[in-house]
mmCIF file of C-alpha atoms in Angstrom:
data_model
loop_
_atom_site.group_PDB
_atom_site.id
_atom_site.type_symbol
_atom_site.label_atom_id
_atom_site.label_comp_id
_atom_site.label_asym_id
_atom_site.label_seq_id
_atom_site.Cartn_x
_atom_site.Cartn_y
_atom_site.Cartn_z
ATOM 1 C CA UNK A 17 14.274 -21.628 2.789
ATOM 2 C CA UNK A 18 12.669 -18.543 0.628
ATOM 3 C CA UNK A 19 14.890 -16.849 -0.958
ATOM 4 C CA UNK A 20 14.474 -13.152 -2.935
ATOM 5 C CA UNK A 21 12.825 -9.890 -1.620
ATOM 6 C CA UNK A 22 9.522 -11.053 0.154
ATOM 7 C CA UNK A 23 10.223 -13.554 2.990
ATOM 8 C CA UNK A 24 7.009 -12.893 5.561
ATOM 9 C CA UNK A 25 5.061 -15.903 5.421
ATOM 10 C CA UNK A 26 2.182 -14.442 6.371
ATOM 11 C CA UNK A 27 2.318 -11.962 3.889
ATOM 12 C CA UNK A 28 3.322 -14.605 1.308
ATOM 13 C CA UNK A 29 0.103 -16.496 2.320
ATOM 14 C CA UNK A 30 -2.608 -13.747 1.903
ATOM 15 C CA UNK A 31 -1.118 -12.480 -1.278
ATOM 16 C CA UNK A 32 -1.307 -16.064 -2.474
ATOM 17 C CA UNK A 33 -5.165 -15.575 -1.929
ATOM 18 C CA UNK A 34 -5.488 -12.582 -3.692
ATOM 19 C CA UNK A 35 -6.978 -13.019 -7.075
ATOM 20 C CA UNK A 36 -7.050 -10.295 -10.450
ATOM 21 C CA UNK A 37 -8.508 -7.630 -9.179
ATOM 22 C CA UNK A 38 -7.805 -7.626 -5.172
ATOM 23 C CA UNK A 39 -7.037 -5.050 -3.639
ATOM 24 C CA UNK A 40 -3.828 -4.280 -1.071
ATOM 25 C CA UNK A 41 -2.766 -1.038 1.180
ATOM 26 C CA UNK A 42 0.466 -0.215 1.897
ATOM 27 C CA UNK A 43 0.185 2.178 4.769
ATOM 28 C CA UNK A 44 1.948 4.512 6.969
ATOM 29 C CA UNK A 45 2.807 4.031 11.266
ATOM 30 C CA UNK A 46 0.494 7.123 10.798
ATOM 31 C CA UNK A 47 -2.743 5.343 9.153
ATOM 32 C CA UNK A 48 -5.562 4.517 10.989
ATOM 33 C CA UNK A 49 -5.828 0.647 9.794
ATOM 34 C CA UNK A 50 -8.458 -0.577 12.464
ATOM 35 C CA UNK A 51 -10.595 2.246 11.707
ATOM 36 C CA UNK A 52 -10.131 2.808 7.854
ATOM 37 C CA UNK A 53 -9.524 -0.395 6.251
ATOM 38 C CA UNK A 54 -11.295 -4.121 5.583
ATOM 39 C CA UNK A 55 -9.566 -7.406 5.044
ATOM 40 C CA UNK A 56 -6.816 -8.894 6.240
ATOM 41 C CA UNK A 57 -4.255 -6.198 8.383
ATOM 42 C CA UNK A 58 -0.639 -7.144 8.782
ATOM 43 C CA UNK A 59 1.558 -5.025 11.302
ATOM 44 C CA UNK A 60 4.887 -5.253 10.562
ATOM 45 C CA UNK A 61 6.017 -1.818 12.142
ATOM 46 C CA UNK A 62 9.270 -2.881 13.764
ATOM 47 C CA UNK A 63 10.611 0.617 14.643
ATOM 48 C CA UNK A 64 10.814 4.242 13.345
ATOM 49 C CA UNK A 65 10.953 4.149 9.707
ATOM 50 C CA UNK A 66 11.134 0.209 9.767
ATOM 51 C CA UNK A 67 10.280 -0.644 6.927
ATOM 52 C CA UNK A 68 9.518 1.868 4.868
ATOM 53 C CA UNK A 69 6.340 1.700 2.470
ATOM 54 C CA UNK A 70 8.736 1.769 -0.231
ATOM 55 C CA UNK A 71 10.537 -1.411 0.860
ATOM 56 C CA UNK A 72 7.267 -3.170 1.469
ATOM 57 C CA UNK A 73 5.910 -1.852 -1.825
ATOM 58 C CA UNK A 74 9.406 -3.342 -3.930
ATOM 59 C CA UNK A 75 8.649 -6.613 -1.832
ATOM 60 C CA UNK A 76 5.349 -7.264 -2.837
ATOM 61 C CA UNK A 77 5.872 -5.566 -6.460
ATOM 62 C CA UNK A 78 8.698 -8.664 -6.774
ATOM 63 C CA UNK A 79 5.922 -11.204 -6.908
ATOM 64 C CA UNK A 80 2.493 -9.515 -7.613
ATOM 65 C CA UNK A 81 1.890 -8.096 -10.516
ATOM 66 C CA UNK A 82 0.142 -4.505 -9.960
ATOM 67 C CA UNK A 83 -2.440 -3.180 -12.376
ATOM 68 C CA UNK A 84 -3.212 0.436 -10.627
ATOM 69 C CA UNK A 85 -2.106 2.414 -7.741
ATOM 70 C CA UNK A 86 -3.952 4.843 -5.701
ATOM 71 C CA UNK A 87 -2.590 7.019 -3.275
ATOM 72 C CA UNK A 88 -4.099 9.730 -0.951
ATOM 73 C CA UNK A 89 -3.168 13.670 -1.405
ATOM 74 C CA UNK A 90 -2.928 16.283 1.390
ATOM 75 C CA UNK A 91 -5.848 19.167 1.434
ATOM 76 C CA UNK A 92 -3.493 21.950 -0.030
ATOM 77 C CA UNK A 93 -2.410 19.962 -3.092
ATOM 78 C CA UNK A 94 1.258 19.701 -1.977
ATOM 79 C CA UNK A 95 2.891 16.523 -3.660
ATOM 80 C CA UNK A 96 4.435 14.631 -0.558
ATOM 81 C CA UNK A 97 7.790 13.187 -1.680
ATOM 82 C CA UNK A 98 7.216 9.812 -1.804
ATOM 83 C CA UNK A 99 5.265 10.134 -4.545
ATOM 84 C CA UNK A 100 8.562 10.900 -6.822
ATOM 85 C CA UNK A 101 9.348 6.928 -4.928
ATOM 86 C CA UNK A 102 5.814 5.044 -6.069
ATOM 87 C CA UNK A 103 6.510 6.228 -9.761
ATOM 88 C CA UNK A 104 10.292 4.706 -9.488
ATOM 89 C CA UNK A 105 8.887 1.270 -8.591
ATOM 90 C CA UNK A 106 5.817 1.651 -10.542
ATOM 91 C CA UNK A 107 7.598 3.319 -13.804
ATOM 92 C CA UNK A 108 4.196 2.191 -16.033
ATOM 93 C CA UNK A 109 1.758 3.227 -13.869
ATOM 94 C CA UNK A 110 -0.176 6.894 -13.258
ATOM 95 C CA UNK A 111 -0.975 7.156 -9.225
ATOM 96 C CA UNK A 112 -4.504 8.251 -9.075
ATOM 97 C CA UNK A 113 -4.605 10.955 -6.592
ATOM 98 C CA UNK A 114 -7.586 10.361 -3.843
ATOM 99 C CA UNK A 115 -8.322 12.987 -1.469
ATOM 100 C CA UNK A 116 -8.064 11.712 2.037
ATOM 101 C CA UNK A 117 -11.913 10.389 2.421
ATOM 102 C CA UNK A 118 -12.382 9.292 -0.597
ATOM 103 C CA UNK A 119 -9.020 7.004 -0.168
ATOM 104 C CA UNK A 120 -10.291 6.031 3.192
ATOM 105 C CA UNK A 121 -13.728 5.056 1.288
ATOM 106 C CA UNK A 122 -11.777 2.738 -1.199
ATOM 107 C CA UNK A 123 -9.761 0.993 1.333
ATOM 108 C CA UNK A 124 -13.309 0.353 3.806
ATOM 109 C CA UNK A 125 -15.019 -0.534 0.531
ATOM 110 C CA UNK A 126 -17.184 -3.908 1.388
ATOM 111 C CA UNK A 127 -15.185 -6.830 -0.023
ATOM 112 C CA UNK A 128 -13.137 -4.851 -2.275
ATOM 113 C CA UNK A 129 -9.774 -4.790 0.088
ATOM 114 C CA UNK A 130 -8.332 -8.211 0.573
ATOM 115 C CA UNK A 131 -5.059 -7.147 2.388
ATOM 116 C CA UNK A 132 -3.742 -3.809 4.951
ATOM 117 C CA UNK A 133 -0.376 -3.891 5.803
ATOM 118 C CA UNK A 134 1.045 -1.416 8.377
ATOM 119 C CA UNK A 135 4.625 -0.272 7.941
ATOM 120 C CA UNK A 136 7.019 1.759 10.252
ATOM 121 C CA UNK A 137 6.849 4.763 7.586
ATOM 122 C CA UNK A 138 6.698 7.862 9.256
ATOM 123 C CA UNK A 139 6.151 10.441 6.502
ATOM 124 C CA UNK A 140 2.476 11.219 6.303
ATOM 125 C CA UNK A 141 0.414 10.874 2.813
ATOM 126 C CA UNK A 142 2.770 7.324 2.242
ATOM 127 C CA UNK A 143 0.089 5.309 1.722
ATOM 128 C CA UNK A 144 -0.769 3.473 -1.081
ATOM 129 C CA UNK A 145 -3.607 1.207 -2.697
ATOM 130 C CA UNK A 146 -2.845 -1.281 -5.053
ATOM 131 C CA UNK A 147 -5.119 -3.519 -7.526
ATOM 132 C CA UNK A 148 -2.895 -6.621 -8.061
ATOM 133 C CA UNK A 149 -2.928 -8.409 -11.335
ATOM 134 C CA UNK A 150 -1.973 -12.274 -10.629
ATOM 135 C CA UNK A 151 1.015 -13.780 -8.119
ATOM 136 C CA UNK A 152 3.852 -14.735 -10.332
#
């Protein structure tokens, strides 16, 4: 039986096969994964707001060690709120702002994203792109 804050096994399994460097999106119910994004995709929208990026993010941050976050920024430079959330869990890291092509270029950059995961979040602009260090 696993015990702490990530339990998914398949999750568990393709972050096992990420190595320094990979790279993993956490995205929105709103994100177009089968369009913009390569690698591995995970749905694990269960409902409305279930679970949150956030909640994914803290799962994932409990066993991966994350070296830099990106995250995509509306056209009229508004700060969406979850931002305030990314820098709670990430306290030591700046989020590199992306505008919205140039995110979805990262995450459909040829080998370069190992894992998409697609969350119930339903506040636009929650996505995020990690580069993960090493699995604890």
């Amino acid at each position: 039986m696993l015990k702490g804050k990530l339990i998914h096994p398949e999750l568990i399994h393709q972050l096992a096969l990420c190595g320094h460097g990979s790279k993993i999106l956490i995205a929105d119910g709103n994100y177009p994964l089968e369009e913009k994004s390569n690698g591995v995709k995970i749905f694990l929208g269960l409902g409305p707001g279930v679970p949150s990026v956030i909640e994914v993010l803290a799962a994932i941050h409990s066993v991966c060690e994350i070296e830099k976050a990106q995250v995509m920024v509306p056209e009229d430079d508004r700060e969406p709120e979850i931002f305030g959330e990314f820098r709670r869990e990430l306290p030591d890291l700046e989020l590199e702002e992306l505008a919205r092509y140039d995110f979805y270029a990262a995450c459909m950059e040829e080998g370069a994203l190992k894992l998409a995961v697609s969350t119930g979040e339903q506040r636009t602009f929650a996505n995020i792109l990690l580069t993960v260090g090493c699995v604890e």
